[in-house]
Coordinates of C-alpha atoms in Angstrom, one line a residue:
Chain P
M1 CA -11.1 -9.7 -27.7
S2 CA -13.4 -11.4 -30.0
E3 CA -16.8 -11.1 -29.7
R4 CA -17.8 -14.7 -28.8
D5 CA -19.4 -14.9 -25.4
F6 CA -17.8 -16.5 -22.5
T7 CA -19.4 -19.8 -21.8
F8 CA -17.7 -20.4 -18.4
S9 CA -17.9 -18.6 -15.0
T10 CA -17.0 -18.9 -11.4
E11 CA -17.5 -17.2 -8.3
I12 CA -15.0 -15.9 -5.8
Q13 CA -15.6 -13.6 -2.4
V14 CA -12.9 -10.8 -1.7
R15 CA -10.9 -11.9 0.9
F16 CA -10.0 -9.4 3.8
A17 CA -6.3 -10.3 3.0
E18 CA -6.6 -9.0 -0.6
T19 CA -7.4 -5.6 0.2
D20 CA -5.0 -2.8 1.0
A21 CA -4.6 0.6 2.7
Q22 CA -6.7 2.2 -0.3
G23 CA -9.5 -0.1 1.0
I24 CA -9.8 -2.1 -2.2
A25 CA -8.5 -4.9 -3.4
H26 CA -4.9 -4.6 -4.5
N27 CA -4.0 -4.7 -8.1
S28 CA -1.7 -8.0 -7.6
T29 CA -4.9 -10.0 -6.6
Y30 CA -6.6 -9.8 -10.0
L31 CA -3.6 -11.8 -11.6
I32 CA -4.5 -14.8 -8.7
W33 CA -8.4 -14.6 -9.3
Y34 CA -7.2 -14.9 -13.2
E35 CA -5.6 -17.9 -12.2
V36 CA -8.4 -19.5 -9.8
G37 CA -10.6 -18.9 -13.0
R38 CA -8.1 -20.8 -15.2
I39 CA -7.9 -23.7 -13.0
A40 CA -11.7 -23.8 -12.4
Y41 CA -11.8 -23.7 -16.4
L42 CA -9.4 -26.8 -16.6
A43 CA -11.2 -28.3 -14.3
E44 CA -14.6 -28.2 -16.0
V45 CA -13.3 -28.9 -19.6
A46 CA -10.2 -30.7 -19.4
G47 CA -9.7 -32.9 -16.1
G48 CA -7.9 -30.4 -14.5
Y49 CA -4.8 -28.6 -14.2
Q50 CA -3.4 -31.6 -12.2
H51 CA -3.9 -33.8 -15.1
L52 CA -1.5 -31.5 -17.2
R53 CA 1.2 -31.8 -14.3
D54 CA 0.5 -35.6 -13.7
E55 CA 2.1 -35.6 -17.6
G56 CA 5.1 -33.6 -16.4
L57 CA 4.0 -30.6 -18.3
E58 CA 3.4 -27.1 -16.7
A59 CA 1.9 -24.1 -18.1
L60 CA 4.2 -21.0 -18.0
T61 CA 2.5 -17.5 -18.0
I62 CA 4.4 -15.4 -20.2
E63 CA 2.3 -12.4 -20.5
S64 CA -0.4 -10.9 -18.5
H65 CA -3.1 -7.7 -18.8
V66 CA -5.3 -6.1 -16.6
R67 CA -7.7 -3.3 -17.1
Y68 CA -9.0 -2.4 -13.3
L69 CA -12.6 -1.0 -14.2
G70 CA -14.2 -0.4 -10.9
A71 CA -13.1 -0.4 -7.3
V72 CA -13.5 -3.8 -5.6
R73 CA -13.9 -4.1 -1.8
F74 CA -13.8 -6.6 1.0
D75 CA -16.7 -9.1 0.8
D76 CA -17.8 -8.4 -2.8
R77 CA -18.9 -11.1 -4.7
L78 CA -17.5 -11.5 -8.0
R79 CA -18.3 -13.7 -11.2
L80 CA -15.3 -14.5 -13.2
H81 CA -16.1 -15.2 -16.8
V82 CA -13.1 -17.3 -18.5
R83 CA -12.5 -18.5 -21.9
C84 CA -9.6 -20.3 -23.5
G85 CA -8.5 -19.9 -27.3
D86 CA -5.8 -18.9 -29.8
L87 CA -4.3 -22.4 -29.4
R88 CA -0.7 -22.2 -31.7
G89 CA 2.1 -24.7 -31.0
A90 CA 2.9 -24.2 -27.3
R91 CA 0.9 -21.3 -26.6
F92 CA -2.7 -20.6 -25.7
R93 CA -4.5 -17.7 -24.4
F94 CA -7.0 -16.9 -21.6
D95 CA -9.5 -13.8 -21.4
Y96 CA -11.1 -13.1 -18.3
R97 CA -14.2 -10.8 -17.3
V98 CA -14.9 -9.9 -13.7
E99 CA -18.6 -8.7 -12.4
R100 CA -19.6 -7.8 -9.2
L101 CA -22.5 -9.2 -8.1
N102 CA -25.1 -6.6 -6.6
G103 CA -27.8 -8.9 -5.1
D104 CA -31.0 -7.9 -7.0
A105 CA -29.4 -5.3 -9.3
A106 CA -27.4 -6.0 -12.6
P107 CA -24.0 -7.2 -12.0
E108 CA -21.6 -4.7 -13.2
T109 CA -18.2 -5.0 -14.9
V110 CA -15.3 -4.5 -12.4
A111 CA -12.4 -5.8 -14.7
D112 CA -10.9 -7.4 -17.7
G113 CA -8.1 -9.0 -19.1
W114 CA -6.3 -11.9 -20.8
T115 CA -2.9 -14.0 -20.0
L116 CA -0.7 -15.7 -22.6
H117 CA 0.9 -19.2 -21.7
A118 CA 3.2 -21.6 -22.9
I119 CA 3.3 -25.2 -22.1
V120 CA 6.5 -26.4 -21.1
D121 CA 8.2 -29.5 -19.6
G122 CA 8.1 -29.3 -15.9
T123 CA 11.5 -30.0 -15.3
T124 CA 13.4 -28.3 -18.1
L125 CA 10.8 -25.6 -18.5
R126 CA 11.2 -25.8 -22.2
P127 CA 8.4 -25.3 -24.2
T128 CA 6.4 -28.2 -25.7
R129 CA 3.4 -28.8 -27.9
L130 CA -0.1 -28.5 -26.3
P131 CA -1.4 -32.3 -25.7
G132 CA -3.9 -33.2 -28.3
W133 CA -6.2 -34.2 -25.4
L134 CA -6.3 -30.4 -24.1
R135 CA -6.4 -29.1 -27.5
E136 CA -9.3 -30.9 -28.1
A137 CA -11.1 -30.5 -24.8
I138 CA -10.9 -26.4 -25.3
E139 CA -11.8 -26.7 -28.8
S140 CA -14.8 -28.7 -27.8
A141 CA -15.7 -26.3 -24.8
N142 CA -15.6 -23.3 -27.6
A143 CA -18.1 -25.2 -30.1
Chain G
M1 CA 12.2 -17.5 25.1
S2 CA 15.7 -17.3 26.8
E3 CA 17.2 -14.3 28.0
R4 CA 20.0 -14.4 25.7
D5 CA 20.4 -11.4 23.2
F6 CA 19.6 -11.4 19.6
T7 CA 22.8 -11.3 17.7
F8 CA 21.5 -10.8 13.8
S9 CA 19.1 -8.6 12.3
T10 CA 18.2 -7.4 9.1
E11 CA 15.8 -4.6 7.7
I12 CA 13.0 -4.3 5.9
Q13 CA 10.6 -2.0 4.6
V14 CA 6.7 -2.2 4.8
R15 CA 5.4 -2.8 1.2
F16 CA 1.9 -1.3 0.1
A17 CA 0.9 -4.7 -0.9
E18 CA 1.2 -6.0 2.7
T19 CA -1.3 -3.3 4.3
D20 CA -5.0 -4.4 4.2
A21 CA -8.2 -2.2 4.6
Q22 CA -7.7 -1.6 8.2
G23 CA -4.5 0.7 6.8
I24 CA -2.2 -1.6 8.7
A25 CA 0.1 -4.5 7.9
H26 CA -1.7 -7.5 7.2
N27 CA -1.2 -10.6 10.1
S28 CA -0.2 -13.2 7.8
T29 CA 2.5 -10.8 6.4
Y30 CA 4.5 -11.3 9.7
L31 CA 5.4 -15.1 8.7
I32 CA 6.7 -14.0 5.5
W33 CA 9.1 -11.1 7.3
Y34 CA 10.3 -14.0 9.7
E35 CA 10.9 -16.0 6.7
V36 CA 13.0 -13.3 5.3
G37 CA 14.8 -12.7 8.7
R38 CA 15.6 -16.6 8.6
I39 CA 16.8 -16.6 5.3
A40 CA 19.1 -13.7 5.7
Y41 CA 20.3 -15.4 9.1
L42 CA 21.2 -18.4 7.1
A43 CA 22.6 -16.6 4.6
E44 CA 25.1 -14.8 6.9
V45 CA 25.7 -17.7 9.4
A46 CA 25.4 -20.9 7.1
G47 CA 26.3 -20.0 3.4
G48 CA 22.4 -19.6 2.8
Y49 CA 19.2 -21.6 2.4
Q50 CA 20.0 -22.5 -0.9
H51 CA 23.3 -24.6 0.5
L52 CA 20.5 -26.7 2.2
R53 CA 18.4 -27.1 -0.9
D54 CA 21.5 -28.2 -3.2
E55 CA 22.1 -30.9 -0.7
G56 CA 18.3 -32.2 -1.3
L57 CA 17.2 -31.0 1.9
E58 CA 14.2 -28.5 3.0
A59 CA 13.3 -26.9 6.1
L60 CA 9.6 -27.3 6.9
T61 CA 7.7 -25.0 9.2
I62 CA 6.3 -27.1 11.8
E63 CA 4.7 -24.4 14.0
S64 CA 4.7 -20.5 14.2
H65 CA 3.5 -18.1 16.8
V66 CA 3.2 -14.2 16.6
R67 CA 2.3 -11.5 19.1
Y68 CA 1.3 -8.3 17.1
L69 CA 2.3 -5.7 19.7
G70 CA 2.0 -2.6 17.7
A71 CA 0.1 -1.2 14.5
V72 CA 2.7 -1.5 11.4
R73 CA 2.1 0.8 8.6
F74 CA 2.8 1.3 5.1
D75 CA 6.3 2.7 4.4
D76 CA 7.5 1.9 8.4
R77 CA 10.8 0.6 8.4
L78 CA 11.2 -2.4 10.6
R79 CA 14.6 -4.0 11.9
L80 CA 13.8 -8.0 12.3
H81 CA 16.0 -9.5 15.1
V82 CA 16.5 -13.1 14.4
R83 CA 18.4 -16.0 16.5
C84 CA 18.3 -19.7 16.0
G85 CA 18.6 -22.5 18.5
D86 CA 17.0 -25.3 20.5
L87 CA 18.6 -27.9 17.6
R88 CA 17.4 -31.5 18.3
G89 CA 17.4 -34.4 16.1
A90 CA 15.8 -32.8 12.9
R91 CA 14.3 -29.8 14.8
F92 CA 15.2 -26.2 15.2
R93 CA 13.5 -23.4 16.4
F94 CA 13.6 -19.4 15.6
D95 CA 12.9 -16.4 17.7
Y96 CA 12.0 -13.2 16.1
R97 CA 11.5 -9.4 17.5
V98 CA 10.3 -6.7 15.2
E99 CA 11.2 -3.2 16.0
R100 CA 9.9 -0.1 13.9
L101 CA 12.9 2.6 13.5
N102 CA 11.5 6.0 14.2
G103 CA 14.2 8.1 12.7
D104 CA 16.0 9.9 15.8
A105 CA 13.5 8.6 18.6
A106 CA 14.1 5.3 20.0
P107 CA 12.9 2.2 17.8
E108 CA 9.7 0.4 19.2
T109 CA 8.9 -3.1 19.7
V110 CA 5.8 -3.9 17.5
A111 CA 5.8 -7.9 17.3
D112 CA 7.7 -10.8 18.6
G113 CA 7.4 -14.8 18.0
W114 CA 8.8 -17.8 17.0
T115 CA 8.7 -20.6 14.4
L116 CA 9.7 -24.4 14.8
H117 CA 10.9 -26.4 11.9
A118 CA 12.2 -29.7 10.9
I119 CA 14.8 -30.7 8.4
V120 CA 13.4 -33.0 5.6
D121 CA 14.4 -34.8 2.7
G122 CA 13.5 -32.5 -0.3
T123 CA 11.6 -35.0 -2.2
T124 CA 9.9 -37.3 0.4
L125 CA 9.5 -34.6 3.0
R126 CA 10.3 -37.0 5.5
P127 CA 12.2 -35.9 8.6
T128 CA 16.4 -36.1 8.5
R129 CA 19.3 -35.1 11.0
L130 CA 20.4 -31.4 10.9
P131 CA 23.5 -31.7 8.6
G132 CA 26.7 -31.2 10.7
W133 CA 27.6 -28.2 9.2
L134 CA 24.4 -26.5 9.9
R135 CA 24.6 -27.3 13.5
E136 CA 28.1 -26.1 13.7
A137 CA 27.4 -22.9 11.9
I138 CA 24.4 -21.9 14.2
E139 CA 26.4 -23.2 17.2
S140 CA 29.2 -20.8 16.5
A141 CA 26.7 -18.0 15.5
N142 CA 25.4 -18.2 19.3
A143 CA 28.7 -18.5 20.9
Chain F
M1 CA -8.0 -25.6 23.7
S2 CA -11.1 -27.0 25.3
E3 CA -12.6 -30.7 24.2
R4 CA -15.9 -28.5 23.3
D5 CA -16.6 -29.5 19.8
F6 CA -16.4 -27.3 16.7
T7 CA -20.0 -26.4 15.4
F8 CA -19.1 -24.4 12.4
S9 CA -17.4 -25.4 9.3
T10 CA -16.4 -23.9 5.9
E11 CA -14.6 -25.6 2.7
I12 CA -11.6 -24.1 0.6
Q13 CA -9.4 -25.3 -2.3
V14 CA -5.8 -24.7 -2.1
R15 CA -4.9 -22.4 -4.9
F16 CA -1.8 -22.4 -7.2
A17 CA -0.8 -19.2 -5.7
E18 CA -0.9 -20.2 -2.2
T19 CA 2.0 -22.9 -2.9
D20 CA 5.7 -22.2 -2.6
A21 CA 8.5 -24.0 -4.1
Q22 CA 8.7 -26.6 -1.6
G23 CA 5.2 -27.8 -3.5
I24 CA 3.3 -27.2 -0.6
A25 CA 1.0 -24.4 0.8
H26 CA 3.1 -21.8 2.3
N27 CA 3.1 -21.4 6.2
S28 CA 1.8 -17.9 5.9
T29 CA -1.2 -19.0 4.0
Y30 CA -3.0 -20.6 6.8
L31 CA -3.3 -17.3 8.6
I32 CA -5.3 -16.1 5.3
W33 CA -7.5 -19.2 5.5
Y34 CA -8.1 -18.7 9.3
E35 CA -9.4 -15.3 8.5
V36 CA -11.6 -17.2 5.6
G37 CA -12.9 -19.2 8.4
R38 CA -13.4 -16.5 10.9
I39 CA -15.3 -14.1 8.2
A40 CA -17.6 -17.1 7.1
Y41 CA -18.3 -17.8 11.2
L42 CA -19.2 -14.0 11.6
A43 CA -21.2 -14.0 8.5
E44 CA -23.2 -17.1 9.7
V45 CA -23.8 -16.1 13.2
A46 CA -23.7 -12.4 13.5
G47 CA -24.5 -10.8 10.4
G48 CA -20.9 -10.5 9.0
Y49 CA -17.8 -8.9 9.6
Q50 CA -19.0 -6.0 7.4
H51 CA -21.7 -5.6 10.1
L52 CA -18.9 -4.6 12.6
R53 CA -17.1 -2.3 10.2
D54 CA -20.4 -0.6 9.8
E55 CA -20.2 0.2 13.2
G56 CA -17.1 1.9 13.1
L57 CA -15.3 -1.0 14.9
E58 CA -12.7 -3.5 13.7
A59 CA -11.2 -6.6 15.1
L60 CA -7.4 -6.3 15.0
T61 CA -5.5 -9.9 15.5
I62 CA -3.2 -9.5 18.6
E63 CA -1.8 -13.2 18.5
S64 CA -1.6 -16.4 16.3
H65 CA -0.5 -19.9 16.4
V66 CA -0.5 -22.6 13.8
R67 CA 0.5 -26.1 14.1
Y68 CA 1.3 -27.5 10.7
L69 CA 0.4 -31.3 10.9
G70 CA 0.5 -32.4 7.3
A71 CA 1.8 -30.9 4.2
V72 CA -1.0 -29.6 2.1
R73 CA -0.8 -29.5 -1.8
F74 CA -2.2 -27.4 -4.9
D75 CA -6.1 -28.1 -5.3
D76 CA -6.2 -30.2 -1.7
R77 CA -9.8 -29.6 -0.6
L78 CA -9.8 -28.3 3.0
R79 CA -12.4 -28.0 5.6
L80 CA -11.7 -25.5 8.3
H81 CA -13.5 -25.9 11.5
V82 CA -14.0 -22.6 13.3
R83 CA -15.1 -21.9 16.7
C84 CA -15.2 -18.4 18.9
G85 CA -15.0 -18.1 22.7
D86 CA -13.0 -16.9 25.7
L87 CA -14.9 -13.4 25.4
R88 CA -13.3 -11.2 28.1
G89 CA -13.5 -7.0 27.7
A90 CA -12.0 -6.1 24.5
R91 CA -10.9 -9.7 23.8
F92 CA -12.0 -12.9 22.1
R93 CA -10.6 -15.7 20.7
F94 CA -10.9 -18.0 17.6
D95 CA -9.7 -21.7 17.2
Y96 CA -9.2 -23.6 14.2
R97 CA -8.7 -27.1 12.7
V98 CA -8.2 -27.8 9.2
E99 CA -8.6 -31.2 7.9
R100 CA -8.0 -32.2 4.2
L101 CA -10.9 -34.2 2.4
N102 CA -10.0 -37.3 0.7
G103 CA -12.4 -38.3 -1.4
D104 CA -14.2 -41.6 0.2
A105 CA -11.3 -41.8 2.4
A106 CA -11.7 -40.2 6.3
P107 CA -10.5 -36.9 6.4
E108 CA -7.1 -35.8 7.6
T109 CA -6.2 -33.2 10.0
V110 CA -3.5 -31.2 8.4
A111 CA -3.1 -28.1 11.0
D112 CA -5.0 -26.4 14.0
G113 CA -4.3 -23.3 15.7
W114 CA -5.6 -19.9 17.1
T115 CA -6.0 -16.4 17.1
L116 CA -6.4 -13.9 19.8
H117 CA -8.4 -10.5 18.9
A118 CA -9.3 -7.2 19.9
I119 CA -12.2 -5.1 19.3
V120 CA -10.8 -1.4 18.4
D121 CA -12.3 1.8 17.2
G122 CA -11.7 1.6 13.6
T123 CA -10.2 5.2 13.6
T124 CA -8.0 5.3 16.5
L125 CA -7.3 1.4 16.8
R126 CA -8.0 1.9 20.5
P127 CA -9.5 -1.1 22.5
T128 CA -13.4 -0.9 23.0
R129 CA -15.8 -3.7 24.6
L130 CA -17.3 -6.2 22.5
P131 CA -20.8 -4.7 21.4
G132 CA -23.5 -6.7 23.2
W133 CA -25.0 -8.1 20.0
L134 CA -21.8 -9.9 19.0
R135 CA -21.2 -11.5 22.5
E136 CA -24.8 -12.7 22.3
A137 CA -24.4 -14.0 18.8
I138 CA -21.5 -15.7 19.9
E139 CA -22.6 -17.3 23.2
S140 CA -26.0 -18.5 21.1
A141 CA -23.5 -20.2 18.7
N142 CA -21.7 -21.9 21.6
A143 CA -24.6 -22.8 23.4
Chain I
M1 CA 7.6 2.1 -24.9
S2 CA 9.7 5.0 -25.9
E3 CA 13.4 4.5 -26.7
R4 CA 14.3 6.9 -23.4
D5 CA 16.7 5.2 -21.1
F6 CA 15.8 4.4 -17.4
T7 CA 17.4 6.8 -15.1
F8 CA 16.2 5.0 -12.0
S9 CA 16.5 1.6 -10.5
T10 CA 16.3 -0.3 -7.2
E11 CA 17.0 -3.9 -6.1
I12 CA 15.3 -6.7 -4.7
Q13 CA 15.7 -10.2 -3.5
V14 CA 13.2 -13.0 -4.4
R15 CA 11.6 -14.1 -1.4
F16 CA 10.6 -17.9 -0.8
A17 CA 7.2 -16.9 -0.1
E18 CA 7.2 -15.6 -3.5
T19 CA 7.8 -18.8 -5.1
D20 CA 5.0 -21.3 -6.2
A21 CA 5.1 -24.9 -7.1
Q22 CA 6.5 -24.3 -10.2
G23 CA 9.9 -23.4 -8.7
I24 CA 9.9 -19.8 -9.9
A25 CA 8.4 -16.4 -8.6
H26 CA 4.5 -16.2 -9.2
N27 CA 3.1 -14.2 -11.9
S28 CA 1.4 -12.0 -9.8
T29 CA 4.1 -11.1 -7.8
Y30 CA 5.9 -8.9 -10.6
L31 CA 2.9 -6.3 -10.0
I32 CA 3.9 -6.5 -6.4
W33 CA 7.5 -5.7 -7.2
Y34 CA 6.5 -3.1 -9.7
E35 CA 4.8 -1.4 -6.9
V36 CA 7.8 -1.6 -5.1
G37 CA 9.8 -0.1 -7.9
R38 CA 7.4 2.8 -8.2
I39 CA 7.1 3.8 -4.6
A40 CA 11.2 3.9 -4.5
Y41 CA 10.8 6.0 -7.6
L42 CA 8.7 8.3 -5.9
A43 CA 10.4 8.2 -2.6
E44 CA 13.7 9.2 -4.8
V45 CA 11.8 12.2 -7.3
A46 CA 9.0 13.3 -5.2
G47 CA 9.1 12.7 -1.6
G48 CA 7.5 10.0 -1.3
Y49 CA 4.1 8.3 -1.8
Q50 CA 3.3 8.9 1.6
H51 CA 3.5 13.0 0.5
L52 CA 0.8 12.4 -1.9
R53 CA -1.1 10.4 0.9
D54 CA -0.9 13.2 3.3
E55 CA -2.6 15.6 0.8
G56 CA -5.6 13.2 0.8
L57 CA -4.7 11.6 -2.7
E58 CA -4.2 8.2 -3.9
A59 CA -2.5 6.7 -7.3
L60 CA -5.2 4.1 -8.5
T61 CA -4.0 1.5 -10.8
I62 CA -6.1 1.4 -13.7
E63 CA -4.3 -1.0 -16.1
S64 CA -1.1 -3.1 -15.7
H65 CA 0.6 -5.5 -18.4
V66 CA 3.8 -7.7 -17.5
R67 CA 5.9 -9.8 -20.1
Y68 CA 7.6 -12.8 -18.3
L69 CA 10.7 -13.2 -20.4
G70 CA 12.6 -15.9 -18.1
A71 CA 12.0 -17.8 -15.0
V72 CA 12.8 -16.1 -11.8
R73 CA 14.0 -18.2 -8.7
F74 CA 14.2 -17.9 -5.2
D75 CA 17.2 -15.6 -3.8
D76 CA 17.6 -14.3 -7.4
R77 CA 18.7 -10.7 -6.9
L78 CA 16.8 -8.4 -9.3
R79 CA 17.2 -4.9 -10.5
L80 CA 14.0 -3.1 -11.1
H81 CA 14.4 -0.3 -13.8
V82 CA 11.5 2.2 -13.3
R83 CA 10.6 5.3 -15.1
C84 CA 7.5 7.6 -15.2
G85 CA 5.9 9.8 -18.0
D86 CA 2.8 10.3 -19.9
L87 CA 1.2 12.6 -17.6
R88 CA -2.1 13.6 -19.0
G89 CA -4.8 15.4 -16.6
A90 CA -5.3 12.8 -13.6
R91 CA -3.2 9.9 -15.5
F92 CA 0.5 8.9 -15.6
R93 CA 2.1 6.0 -16.5
F94 CA 5.1 3.8 -15.5
D95 CA 7.2 1.6 -17.4
Y96 CA 9.4 -1.3 -15.9
R97 CA 12.2 -3.3 -16.8
V98 CA 13.7 -6.4 -14.5
E99 CA 17.1 -7.5 -15.1
R100 CA 18.6 -10.6 -13.0
L101 CA 22.0 -9.8 -11.7
N102 CA 24.4 -12.9 -12.3
G103 CA 27.2 -12.1 -10.1
D104 CA 30.3 -11.2 -12.6
A105 CA 28.2 -12.3 -15.8
A106 CA 26.1 -9.8 -17.6
P107 CA 22.3 -9.1 -16.3
E108 CA 19.8 -10.6 -18.1
T109 CA 16.3 -9.1 -18.8
V110 CA 13.6 -11.2 -17.2
A111 CA 10.6 -9.0 -17.3
D112 CA 9.4 -6.0 -18.6
G113 CA 5.7 -4.1 -18.3
W114 CA 3.8 -1.2 -17.6
T115 CA 1.1 0.2 -15.4
L116 CA -1.1 3.0 -15.9
H117 CA -2.4 5.1 -13.4
A118 CA -5.1 7.9 -12.1
I119 CA -4.9 10.2 -9.2
V120 CA -8.0 10.1 -7.3
D121 CA -9.3 11.6 -4.0
G122 CA -8.4 9.3 -1.0
T123 CA -12.0 9.9 0.0
T124 CA -14.2 9.9 -2.8
L125 CA -11.7 7.4 -5.1
R126 CA -13.0 10.2 -8.2
P127 CA -10.0 11.2 -10.5
T128 CA -8.5 14.7 -9.7
R129 CA -5.5 16.4 -11.5
L130 CA -2.1 15.6 -10.8
P131 CA -0.5 17.8 -8.4
G132 CA 1.8 20.4 -9.7
W133 CA 4.7 19.5 -7.5
L134 CA 4.1 15.9 -8.4
R135 CA 4.3 16.7 -12.2
E136 CA 7.4 18.7 -12.0
A137 CA 9.0 16.3 -10.0
I138 CA 8.5 13.8 -12.4
E139 CA 9.3 16.0 -15.3
S140 CA 12.4 17.1 -13.8
A141 CA 13.6 13.5 -13.4
N142 CA 13.0 12.9 -17.2
A143 CA 15.0 15.8 -18.2

């Protein structure tokens, strides 16, 4: 992960349904949160994921990585830091850092990770180039 | 629910991801199990749900009801009893009973419920009549 | 359902992970939304669900009912109307109505339903009376 | 990932609820399948995950990695290949390969990945050494 700072974040609250019998958020839930973060990011910088779908495109997830750094519990308030980069042909990458907000105390990093995506045609699921408007929106968000 | 016996059943095992911080299977999971039961039923009696989708049809869920009669825990082995009936125009109903298998001891009913469905065109999501082959397959399974 | 109006509501946005291959929110997801609504309600009127858990109590779901009145899609913004009532011994009931917010157009009811709950000891899962403070908080929210 | 072959596998069928509006299994679902595979592995080689929980231990997931190599659809039958290794103090690692079974045609690899785990005390969630019986069971499964 590069040293560049995250410039976008969104908040979520841990749902009871996201916990498991260990009393903590289930490990698969983080990938759903990362997706919530990506979608909020795209809504902010690029008119929304639906904008991509309206052009007949989809973003497939082709790789995912999560580091679970601290247990997260029901009702915890989390800040998802999200950034996008590494645009190459049909591919791009999102990085994430998840902080737990602790009232007046300092936030605590509880997870990080990244996902790798490919732009595909929504019908054939074949790779296609990242649309120019999306590339420009992401590059301008990173500038 | 009519007195008629269930004639079809399938088994599942409770996944860890299906539990919540109460240490029991989350209440929303039962609707996923009911769907697993419906799909196994349709595979057995009517060539499978995909058969319906191949004709451009979908079965929408328009109502669901669950009674949670006993806590279900990680790794519990469950038998889902499933039956279909009440075919009227575009609509049909599934009934469910869930038993926990307890080794040599008698199985215990831990949930029951029903779901109501409508056959719709897969593109427009508008109601359409139950195909004849599906009606006949269900009626013959109930005979 | 009584004629009494809902006095509490909260908003959510449909997550991509909540959709299924029919292109709409999966029927099991509504029970997760209802739970999100209950928890927001309890946070507002009764100090939060965690307050109950801190007293060693849990609220088990013992029955659930959903009517799906209109397809809900990715990114739809929903308003969950929630109310609690029918307090009897260990039991209480929540009612829900889900509206889709349509920008400047009028909101549209897309689902309703109810869940029935029992207060139990968090360790034994045995029924126990609704704590007085919770009963009073709910009754005062309904006044 | 080492060159050593997988010696354990289990099969699952893709649930409708596991698909999303792209018509394929959602990326977070693979972590649930990996868990299903781990639990089946532990049932086979080490008396089951519940055996660990009965000793007051839990296995936390501390890192996860998934490569999505081919779209997986509703009703696809998958074989999960699972192996465990890299036992060090409180930590161990699982590797996975997911194949789609294609009737008479050759199976096709549709995903792989790994997860890293730590044995913790179930109450404090503090790391503790892998119990001897678990280490021996895993080493003997790999022999």
